XYZ file of C-alpha atoms in Angstrom:
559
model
C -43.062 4.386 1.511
C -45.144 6.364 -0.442
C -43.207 9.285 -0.125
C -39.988 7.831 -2.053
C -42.615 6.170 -4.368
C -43.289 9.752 -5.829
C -39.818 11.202 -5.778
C -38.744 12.991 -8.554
C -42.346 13.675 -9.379
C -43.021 16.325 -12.602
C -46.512 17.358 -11.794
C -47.417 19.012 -14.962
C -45.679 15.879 -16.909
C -47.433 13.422 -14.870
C -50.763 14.400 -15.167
C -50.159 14.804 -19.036
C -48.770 11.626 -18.742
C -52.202 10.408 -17.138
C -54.632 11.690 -19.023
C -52.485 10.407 -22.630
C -52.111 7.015 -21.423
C -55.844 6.886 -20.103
C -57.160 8.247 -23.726
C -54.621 5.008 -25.160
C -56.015 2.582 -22.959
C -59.631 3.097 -23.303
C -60.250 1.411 -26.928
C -57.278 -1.210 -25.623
C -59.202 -2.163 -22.625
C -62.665 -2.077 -24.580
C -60.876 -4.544 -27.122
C -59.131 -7.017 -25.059
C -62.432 -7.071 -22.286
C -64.859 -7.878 -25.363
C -62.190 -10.259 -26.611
C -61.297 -12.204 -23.830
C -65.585 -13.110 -23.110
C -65.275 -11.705 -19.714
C -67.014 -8.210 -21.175
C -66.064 -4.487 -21.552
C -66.536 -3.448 -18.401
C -63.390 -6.417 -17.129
C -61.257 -4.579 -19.335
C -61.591 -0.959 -18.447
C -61.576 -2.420 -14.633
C -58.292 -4.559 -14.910
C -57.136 -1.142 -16.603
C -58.108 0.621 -13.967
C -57.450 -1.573 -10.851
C -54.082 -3.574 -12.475
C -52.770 0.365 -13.579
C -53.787 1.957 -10.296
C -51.935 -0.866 -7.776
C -48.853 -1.634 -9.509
C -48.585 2.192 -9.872
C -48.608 2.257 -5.842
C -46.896 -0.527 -5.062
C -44.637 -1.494 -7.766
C -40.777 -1.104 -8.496
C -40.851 1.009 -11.501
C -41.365 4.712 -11.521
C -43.418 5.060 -14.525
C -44.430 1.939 -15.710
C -47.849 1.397 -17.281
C -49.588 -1.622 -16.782
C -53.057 -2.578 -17.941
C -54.337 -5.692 -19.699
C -52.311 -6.668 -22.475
C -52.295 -8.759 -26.255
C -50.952 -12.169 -24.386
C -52.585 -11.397 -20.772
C -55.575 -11.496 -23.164
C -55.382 -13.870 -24.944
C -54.319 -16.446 -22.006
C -57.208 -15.535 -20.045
C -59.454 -16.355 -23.297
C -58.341 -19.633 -22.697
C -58.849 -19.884 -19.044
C -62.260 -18.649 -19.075
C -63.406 -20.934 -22.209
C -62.539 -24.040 -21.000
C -64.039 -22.930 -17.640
C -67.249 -21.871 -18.820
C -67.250 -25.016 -20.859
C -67.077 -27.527 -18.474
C -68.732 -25.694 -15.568
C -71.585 -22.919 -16.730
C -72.429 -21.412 -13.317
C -68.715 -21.609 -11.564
C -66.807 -20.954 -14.143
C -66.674 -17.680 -14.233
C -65.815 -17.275 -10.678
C -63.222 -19.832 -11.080
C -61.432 -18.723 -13.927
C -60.795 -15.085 -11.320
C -59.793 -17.344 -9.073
C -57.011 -18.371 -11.353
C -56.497 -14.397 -11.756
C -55.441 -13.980 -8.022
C -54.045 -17.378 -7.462
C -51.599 -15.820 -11.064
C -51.425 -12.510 -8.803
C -50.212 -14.014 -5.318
C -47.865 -16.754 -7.621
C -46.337 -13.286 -8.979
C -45.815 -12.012 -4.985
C -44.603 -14.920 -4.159
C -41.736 -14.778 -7.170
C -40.913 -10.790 -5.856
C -40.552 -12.006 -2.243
C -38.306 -14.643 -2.960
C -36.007 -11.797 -5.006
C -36.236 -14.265 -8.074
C -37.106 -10.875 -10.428
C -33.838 -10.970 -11.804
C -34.016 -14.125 -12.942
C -37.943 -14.419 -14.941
C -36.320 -13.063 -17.928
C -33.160 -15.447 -18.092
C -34.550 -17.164 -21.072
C -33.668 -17.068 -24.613
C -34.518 -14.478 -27.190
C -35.416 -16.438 -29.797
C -38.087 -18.446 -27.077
C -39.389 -15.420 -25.925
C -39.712 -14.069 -29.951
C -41.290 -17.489 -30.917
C -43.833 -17.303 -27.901
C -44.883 -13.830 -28.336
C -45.531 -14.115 -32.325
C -47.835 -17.364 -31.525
C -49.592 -15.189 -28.684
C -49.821 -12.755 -31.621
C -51.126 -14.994 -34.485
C -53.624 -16.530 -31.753
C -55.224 -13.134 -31.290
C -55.700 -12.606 -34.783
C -57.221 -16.218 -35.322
C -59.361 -15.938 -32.244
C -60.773 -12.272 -34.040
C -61.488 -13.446 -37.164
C -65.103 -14.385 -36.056
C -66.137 -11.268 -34.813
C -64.680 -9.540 -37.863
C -66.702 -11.254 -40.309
C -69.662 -10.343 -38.061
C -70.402 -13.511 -35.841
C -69.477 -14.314 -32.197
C -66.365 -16.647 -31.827
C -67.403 -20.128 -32.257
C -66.097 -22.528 -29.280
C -62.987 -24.563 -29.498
C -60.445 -21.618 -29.089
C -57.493 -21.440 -32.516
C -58.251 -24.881 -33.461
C -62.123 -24.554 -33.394
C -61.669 -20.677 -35.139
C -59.803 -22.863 -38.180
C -62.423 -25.495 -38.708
C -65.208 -22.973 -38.905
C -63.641 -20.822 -41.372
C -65.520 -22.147 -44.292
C -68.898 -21.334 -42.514
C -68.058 -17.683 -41.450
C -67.037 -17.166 -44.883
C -70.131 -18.614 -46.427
C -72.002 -16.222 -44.090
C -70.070 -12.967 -44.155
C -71.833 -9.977 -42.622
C -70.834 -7.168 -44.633
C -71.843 -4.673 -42.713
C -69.505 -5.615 -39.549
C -66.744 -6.612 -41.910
C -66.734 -2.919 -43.531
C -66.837 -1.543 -40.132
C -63.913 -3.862 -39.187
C -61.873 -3.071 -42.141
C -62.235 0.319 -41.738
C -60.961 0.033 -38.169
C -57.863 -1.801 -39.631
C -57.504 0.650 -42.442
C -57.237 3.671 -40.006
C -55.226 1.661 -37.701
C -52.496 0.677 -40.181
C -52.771 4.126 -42.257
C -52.965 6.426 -39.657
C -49.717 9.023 -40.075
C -47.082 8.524 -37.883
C -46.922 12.482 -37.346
C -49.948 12.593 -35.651
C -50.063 9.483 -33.552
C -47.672 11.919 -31.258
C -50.707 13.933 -30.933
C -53.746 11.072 -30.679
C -53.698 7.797 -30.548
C -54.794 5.749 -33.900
C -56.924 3.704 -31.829
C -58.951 6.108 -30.369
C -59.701 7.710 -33.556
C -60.428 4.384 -35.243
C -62.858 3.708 -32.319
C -64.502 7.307 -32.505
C -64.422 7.480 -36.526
C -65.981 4.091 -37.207
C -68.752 4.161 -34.389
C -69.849 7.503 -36.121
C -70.409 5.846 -39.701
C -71.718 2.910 -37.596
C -74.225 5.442 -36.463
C -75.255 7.093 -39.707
C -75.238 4.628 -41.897
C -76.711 1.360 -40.040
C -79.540 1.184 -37.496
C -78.732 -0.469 -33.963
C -79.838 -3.554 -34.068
C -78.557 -4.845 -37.187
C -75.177 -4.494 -35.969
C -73.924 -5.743 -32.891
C -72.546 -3.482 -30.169
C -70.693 -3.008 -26.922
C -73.656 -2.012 -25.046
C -74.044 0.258 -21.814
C -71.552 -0.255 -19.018
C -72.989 -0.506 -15.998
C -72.204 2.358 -13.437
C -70.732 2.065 -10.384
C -68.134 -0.154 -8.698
C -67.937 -3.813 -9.666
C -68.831 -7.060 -7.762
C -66.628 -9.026 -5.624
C -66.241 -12.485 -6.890
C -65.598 -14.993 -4.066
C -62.494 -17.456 -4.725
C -64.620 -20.701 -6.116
C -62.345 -24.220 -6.334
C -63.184 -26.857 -7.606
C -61.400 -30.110 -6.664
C -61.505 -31.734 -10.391
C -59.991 -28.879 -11.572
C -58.129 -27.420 -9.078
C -54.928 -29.093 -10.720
C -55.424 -27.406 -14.232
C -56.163 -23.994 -12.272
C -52.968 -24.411 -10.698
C -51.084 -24.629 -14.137
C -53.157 -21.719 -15.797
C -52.168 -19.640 -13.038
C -48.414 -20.598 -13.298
C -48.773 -19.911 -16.989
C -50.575 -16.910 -16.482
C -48.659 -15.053 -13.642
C -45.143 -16.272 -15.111
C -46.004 -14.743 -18.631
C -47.116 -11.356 -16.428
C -43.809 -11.362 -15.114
C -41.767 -11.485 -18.054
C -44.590 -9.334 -19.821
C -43.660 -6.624 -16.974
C -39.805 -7.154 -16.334
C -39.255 -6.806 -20.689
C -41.224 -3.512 -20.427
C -39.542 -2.175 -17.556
C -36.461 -2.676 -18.882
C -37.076 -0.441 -21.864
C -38.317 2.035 -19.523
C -35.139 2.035 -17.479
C -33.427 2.823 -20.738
C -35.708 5.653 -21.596
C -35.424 7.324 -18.022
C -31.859 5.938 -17.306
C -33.054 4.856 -13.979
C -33.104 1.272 -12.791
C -36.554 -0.373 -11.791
C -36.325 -2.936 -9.226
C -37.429 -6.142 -10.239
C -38.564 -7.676 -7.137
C -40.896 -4.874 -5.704
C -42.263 -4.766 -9.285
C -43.730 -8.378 -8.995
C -45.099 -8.016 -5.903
C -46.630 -4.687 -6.635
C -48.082 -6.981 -10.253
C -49.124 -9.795 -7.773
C -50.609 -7.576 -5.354
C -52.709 -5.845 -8.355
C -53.641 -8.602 -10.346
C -54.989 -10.455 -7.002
C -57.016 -7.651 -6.487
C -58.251 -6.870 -10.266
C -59.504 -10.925 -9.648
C -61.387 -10.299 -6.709
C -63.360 -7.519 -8.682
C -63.709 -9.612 -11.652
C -61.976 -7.649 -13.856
C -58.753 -8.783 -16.734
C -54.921 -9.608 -15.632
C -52.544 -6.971 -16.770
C -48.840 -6.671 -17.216
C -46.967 -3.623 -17.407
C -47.697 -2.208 -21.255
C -44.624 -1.190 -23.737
C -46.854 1.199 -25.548
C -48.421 2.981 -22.440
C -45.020 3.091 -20.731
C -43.204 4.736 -23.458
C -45.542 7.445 -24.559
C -46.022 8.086 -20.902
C -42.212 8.943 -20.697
C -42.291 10.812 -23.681
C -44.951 13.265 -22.647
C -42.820 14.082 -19.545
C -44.367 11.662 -16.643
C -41.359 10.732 -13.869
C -43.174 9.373 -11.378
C -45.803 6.854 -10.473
C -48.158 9.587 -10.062
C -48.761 9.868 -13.947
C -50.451 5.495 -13.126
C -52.532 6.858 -10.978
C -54.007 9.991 -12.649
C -54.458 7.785 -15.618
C -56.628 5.077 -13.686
C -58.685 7.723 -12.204
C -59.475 9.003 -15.903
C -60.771 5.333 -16.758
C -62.902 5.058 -13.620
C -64.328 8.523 -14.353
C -65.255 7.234 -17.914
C -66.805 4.128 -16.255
C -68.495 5.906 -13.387
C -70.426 9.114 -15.334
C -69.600 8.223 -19.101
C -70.062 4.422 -19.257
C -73.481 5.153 -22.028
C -71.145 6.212 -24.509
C -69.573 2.854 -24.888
C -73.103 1.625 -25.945
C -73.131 2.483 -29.993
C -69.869 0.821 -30.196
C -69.770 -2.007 -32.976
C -68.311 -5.128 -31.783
C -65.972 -5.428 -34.993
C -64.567 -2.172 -34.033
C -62.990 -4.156 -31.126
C -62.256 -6.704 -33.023
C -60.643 -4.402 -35.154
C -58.195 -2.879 -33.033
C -57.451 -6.493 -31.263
C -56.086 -7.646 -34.660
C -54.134 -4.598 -34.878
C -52.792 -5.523 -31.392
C -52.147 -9.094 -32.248
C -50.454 -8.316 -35.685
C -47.834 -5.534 -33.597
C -46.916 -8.929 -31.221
C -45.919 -10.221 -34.110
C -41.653 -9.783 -33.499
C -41.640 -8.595 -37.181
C -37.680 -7.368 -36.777
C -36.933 -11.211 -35.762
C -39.148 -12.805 -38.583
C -37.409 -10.650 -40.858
C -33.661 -11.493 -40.171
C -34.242 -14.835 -38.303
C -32.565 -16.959 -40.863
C -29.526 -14.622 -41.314
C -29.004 -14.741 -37.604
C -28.693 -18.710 -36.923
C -30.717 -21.376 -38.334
C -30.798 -23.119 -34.448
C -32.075 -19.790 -33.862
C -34.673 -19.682 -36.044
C -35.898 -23.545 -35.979
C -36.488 -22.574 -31.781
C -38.046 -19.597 -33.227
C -40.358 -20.424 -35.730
C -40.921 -23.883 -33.714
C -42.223 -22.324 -30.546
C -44.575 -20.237 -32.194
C -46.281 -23.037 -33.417
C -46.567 -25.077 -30.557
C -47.467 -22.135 -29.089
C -50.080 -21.569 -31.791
C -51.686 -25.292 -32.306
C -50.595 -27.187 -29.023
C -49.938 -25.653 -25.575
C -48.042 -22.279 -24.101
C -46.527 -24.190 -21.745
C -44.864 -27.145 -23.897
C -44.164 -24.853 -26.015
C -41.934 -22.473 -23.592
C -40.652 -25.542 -21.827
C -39.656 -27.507 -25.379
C -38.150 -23.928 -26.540
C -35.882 -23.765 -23.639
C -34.824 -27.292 -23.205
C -34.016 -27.079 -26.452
C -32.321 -23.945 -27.027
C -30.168 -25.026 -23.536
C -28.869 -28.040 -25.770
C -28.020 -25.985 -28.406
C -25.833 -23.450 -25.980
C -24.777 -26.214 -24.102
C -23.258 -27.758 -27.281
C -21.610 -24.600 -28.612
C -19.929 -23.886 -24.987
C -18.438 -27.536 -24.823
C -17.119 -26.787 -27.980
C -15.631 -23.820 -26.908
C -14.621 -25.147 -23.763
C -12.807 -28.061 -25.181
C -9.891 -25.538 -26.596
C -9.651 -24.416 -22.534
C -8.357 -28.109 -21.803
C -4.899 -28.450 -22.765
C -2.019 -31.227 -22.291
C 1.558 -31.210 -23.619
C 4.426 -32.427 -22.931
C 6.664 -30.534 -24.706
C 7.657 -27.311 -24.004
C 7.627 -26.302 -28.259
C 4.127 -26.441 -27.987
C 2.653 -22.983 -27.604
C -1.141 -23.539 -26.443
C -0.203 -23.069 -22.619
C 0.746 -19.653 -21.412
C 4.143 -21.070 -19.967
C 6.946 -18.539 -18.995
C 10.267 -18.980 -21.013
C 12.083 -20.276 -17.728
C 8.739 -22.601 -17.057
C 9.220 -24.035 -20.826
C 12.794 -24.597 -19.576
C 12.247 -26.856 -17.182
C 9.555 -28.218 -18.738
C 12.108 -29.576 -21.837
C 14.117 -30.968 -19.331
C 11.710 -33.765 -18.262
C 11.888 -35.146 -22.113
C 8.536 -35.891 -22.509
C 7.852 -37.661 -18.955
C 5.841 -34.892 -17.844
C 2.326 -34.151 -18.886
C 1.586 -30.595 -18.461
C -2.541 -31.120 -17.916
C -3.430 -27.334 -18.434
C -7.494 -25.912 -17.630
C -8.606 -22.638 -17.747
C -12.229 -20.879 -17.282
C -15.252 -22.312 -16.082
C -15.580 -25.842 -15.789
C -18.805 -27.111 -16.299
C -19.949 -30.451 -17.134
C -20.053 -30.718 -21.000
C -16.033 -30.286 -20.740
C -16.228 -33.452 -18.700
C -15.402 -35.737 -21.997
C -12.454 -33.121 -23.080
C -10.825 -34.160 -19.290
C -11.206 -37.912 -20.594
C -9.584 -37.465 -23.744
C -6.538 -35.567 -22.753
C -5.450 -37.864 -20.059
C -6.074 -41.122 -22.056
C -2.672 -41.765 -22.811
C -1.606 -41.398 -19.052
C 0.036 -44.250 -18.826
C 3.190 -42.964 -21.281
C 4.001 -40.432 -18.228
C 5.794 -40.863 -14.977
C 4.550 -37.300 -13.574
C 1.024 -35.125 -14.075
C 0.843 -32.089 -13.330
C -2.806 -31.025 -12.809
C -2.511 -26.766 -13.583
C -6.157 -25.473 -12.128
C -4.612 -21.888 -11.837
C -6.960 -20.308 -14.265
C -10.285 -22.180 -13.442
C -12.793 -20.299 -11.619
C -15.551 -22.502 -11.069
C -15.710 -26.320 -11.066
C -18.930 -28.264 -11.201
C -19.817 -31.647 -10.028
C -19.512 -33.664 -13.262
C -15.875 -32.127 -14.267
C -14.963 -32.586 -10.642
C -15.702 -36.123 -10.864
C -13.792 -36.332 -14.352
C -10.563 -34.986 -12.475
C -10.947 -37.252 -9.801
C -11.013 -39.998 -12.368
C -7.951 -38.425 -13.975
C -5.883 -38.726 -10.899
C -7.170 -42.227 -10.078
C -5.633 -43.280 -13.598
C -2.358 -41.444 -13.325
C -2.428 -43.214 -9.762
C -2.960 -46.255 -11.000
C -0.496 -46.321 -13.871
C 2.136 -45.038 -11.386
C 2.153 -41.359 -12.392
C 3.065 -38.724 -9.651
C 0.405 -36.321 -9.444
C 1.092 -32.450 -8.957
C -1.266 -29.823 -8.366
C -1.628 -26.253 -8.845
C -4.560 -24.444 -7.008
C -3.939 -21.104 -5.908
C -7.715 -19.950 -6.194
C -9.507 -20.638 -2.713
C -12.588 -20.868 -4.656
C -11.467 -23.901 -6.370
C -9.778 -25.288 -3.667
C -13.236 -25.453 -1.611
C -14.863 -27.132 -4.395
C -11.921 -29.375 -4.572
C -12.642 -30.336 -0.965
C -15.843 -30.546 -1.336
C -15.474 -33.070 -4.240
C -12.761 -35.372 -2.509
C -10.516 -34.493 -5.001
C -7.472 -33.139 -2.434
C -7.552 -36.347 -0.737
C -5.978 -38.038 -3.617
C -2.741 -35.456 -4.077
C -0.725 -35.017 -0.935
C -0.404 -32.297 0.698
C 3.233 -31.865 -0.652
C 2.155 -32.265 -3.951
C 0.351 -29.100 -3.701
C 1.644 -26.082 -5.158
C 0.311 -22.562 -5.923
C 3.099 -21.523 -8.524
C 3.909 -23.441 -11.832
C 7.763 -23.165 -11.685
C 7.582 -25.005 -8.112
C 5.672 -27.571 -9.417
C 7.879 -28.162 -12.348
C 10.927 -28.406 -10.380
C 9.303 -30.713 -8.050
C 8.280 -33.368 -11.246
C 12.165 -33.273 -11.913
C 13.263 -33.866 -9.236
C 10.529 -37.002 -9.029
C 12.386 -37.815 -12.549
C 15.817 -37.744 -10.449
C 16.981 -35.088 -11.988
C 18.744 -31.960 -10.499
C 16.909 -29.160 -12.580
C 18.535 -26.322 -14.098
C 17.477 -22.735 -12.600
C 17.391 -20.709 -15.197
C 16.096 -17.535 -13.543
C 13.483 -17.613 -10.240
C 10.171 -16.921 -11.848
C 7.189 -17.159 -9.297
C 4.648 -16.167 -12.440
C 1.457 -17.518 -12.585
């Protein structure tokens, strides 16, 4: 397994590949552990254990994947209202949630529903991501203006606003702006080169050092050496329902996370990942990253591309890059100690304001207003309320919306004339022939395309006036695809044309169809010899129902 797992590999562009990503990570996973209250040390460890197991056992070839901006900042929320409610469990709980999120994930890739996690629409997944994006900015403003984040997560943040500003520690909030400054003026020529980050982490700890003393700013702190604890699973039975949803909401936003990134990777290395394997190899990581107490990760857009662009091919580049973090961690861990906390908090605003889909904000209301509203309306349910009403709200709503538009478009597909001078059903000249010679007794009932249920009401109209006709002739040559409701609506259609004495005819060549049909009941209503596969046979039989001898033109068997 292994062995195809590395195929392909580019040694020299692996390892480069490695040891980039690993220098990226490091002031990433420093920021997001700090920022999440589970500590430094979680971060570099779900960097390290998240990065190292999907590497091994995931679908993509060089994926990255690490602890991310809205991994974070869900698992800010898990652990606060854990630690809340219970002060000794709740930390141990709130990993729990981490590998129940990481066996939900396996449990997605083993039922091959990959392909299907990302199935949602743009303009939810835009609207989600900027909320998870404004969140981490909110959640950071506290530890910017020099003072640990107050309880009560976005909403809590808000309210004491007018407090953190009335007590503003200067010191942290120069060392914080200087973080952004570098971070956002940094050129773009030599980000290639080194990562802003990093030198925003190394530049700022230096003044930090030479211009304040230790204790009158607060810092990271040693990380201890050595390999982390195990944390044993810990339920709780009053909350095991609410762990249950976190770790839907958790693992699910992993998976889309993951699948989005590895789909710009397949177009950067025009290979194809495989979805599937990918979410197990995520499931199997992030259950594993719980056990050790360490952050959820997804697979990381900005890790995977610049490893592709340095030359990695292969999953080796993953795992050279988690051994550099657990060789930082194991013999370098002291020199996280001078690091100012606003440093972090920094670079996690910097994170936060990139998840920000700028390119949507920007163009949003050019694109579609429904578009926009689902947008814009998402993020701030995302923002103020819940993720998961907002996801769920965003996609009910933007299924009406399509839902709508295809009826309308669907409506045009569901045709009926009567005469043949009518041109909005592809008739043959010889079929419009004998189509004039049933004077208007004849009603030409035309579908084609998918059938699904908003159509249903389209069926209704068309066939209203059934009772003006001695014949029907039901054309289902074109249709695909029939669902439940619009079978029922044709089934209704030929009970009225029954019942008003109308000879029904029906054309169903597609075998497809004509299972459905069956399925619905539908061909027990039309006789067998009322079934026909070509329109011309069809039309002679409805004159001939009319008693009258029709005129053959030419034989044309066209469909």
């Amino acid at each position: 397994m292994f062995g195809q797992r590395f195929e392909g590999m580019s040694l020299k562009g692996d390892i480069f590949g490695g040891v980039t990503t690993a220098i990226i990570s490091l002031p990433l996973a420093l920021a997001f552990g700090v920022a999440s209250g589970a500590g430094a040390e979680a971060g570099l460890w779900g960097a390290i254990m998240v990065g190292l197991f999907a590497s091994l056992f995931g679908g993509s070839s060089t994926l990255i994947s690490e602890p991310t901006g809205p991994m974070t900042v869900i698992m800010t929320a898990v652990l606060t209202g854990m630690m809340a409610k219970y002060p000794e469990t709740g930390m141990a709980m709130t990993f729990t949630v981490v590998m129940m999120a990481g066996a939900f994930q396996i449990l997605l890739g083993t039922l091959k529903l990959g392909k299907y996690v990302t199935l949602m629409p743009y303009s939810v997944i835009s609207g989600f991501m900027s909320g998870i994006g404004v969140i981490l900015i909110i959640l950071q403003l506290s530890p910017l203006l020099g003072h640990p984040a107050p309880p009560g997560g976005v909403i809590g943040t808000l309210n004491a606003i007018p407090d953190l500003l009335s007590n503003i520690d200067f010191k942290e909030l120069l060392l914080g702006a200087a973080t952004l400054a570098i971070l956002f003026l940094f050129p773009k020529h030599l980000r290639r080169y080194v990562p802003a980050q990093l030198v925003a982490l190394v530049v700022v700890t230096l003044i930090s050092i030479i211009l304040f003393d230790t204790e009158s700013i607060r810092r990271i702190g040693e990380i201890p050496a050595g390999l982390p604890s195990l944390v044993i699973p810990t339920f709780n039975s009053e909350m095991f329902t609410a762990m249950v949803i976190d770790a839907l909401v958790l693992g699910t936003l992993g998976c889309i996370d993951t699948l989005l990134t590895a789909v710009i990777g397949d177009s950067l290395t025009r290979k194809e990942h495989d979805s599937d394997k990918e979410l197990r190899g995520q499931g199997l990581a992030n259950m594993i990253s719980g056990l050790f107490g360490a952050l959820p990760g997804a697979g990381a857009t900005m890790g995977t591309v610049t490893n592709i662009q340095v030359g990695a091919r292969s999953p080796l580049s993953g795992v050279v890059r988690a051994l550099v973090l657990a060789l930082v961690v194991l013999v370098a861990g002291g020199l996280t100690e001078p690091i100012p906390m606003a440093v972090l908090a920094g670079i996690a605003v910097y994170v936060g304001f990139n998840i920000l889909d700028w390119s949507f904000i920007q163009r949003a209301h050019k694109v579609s207003f429904p578009g926009m509203a689902v947008m814009y309306g998402v993020m701030l349910l995302t923002v103020f309320v819940d993720l998961i009403a907002a996801v769920g709200l965003g996609v009910f709503i933007s299924n009406i919306i399509i839902i709508e538009r295809l009826s309308r478009v669907q409506e045009h597909h569901v045709k009926a004339i009567s005469d043949a001078d009518e041109d909005n059903v592809p008739l043959t000249e010889s079929e419009r022939g004998l189509l004039d010679q049933a004077n208007g007794k004849v009603l030409f009932f035309y579908l084609s395309g998918p059938m699904i249920f908003s159509v249903s009401k389209a069926i209704s109209r068309q066939h209203s006036s059934i009772e003006e006709y001695e014949v029907m002739i039901l054309d289902l040559t074109d249709v695909p695809m029939i669902d439940v409701t619009v079978g029922l609506a044709l089934e209704n259609a030929i009970k009225d044309a029954v019942e008003a004495n109308c000879e029904v005819f029906l054309l169903c060549p597609s075998e497809q169809t004509r299972q459905q049909l069956e399925k619905f009941h539908v061909l027990d209503l039309v006789p067998d010899e009322n079934t026909y596969s070509f329109r011309y046979e069809a039309l002679k039989a409805s004159l001939r129902h009319l008693d009258k001898e029709p005129k053959d033109p030419e034989l044309d068997y066209s469909i």
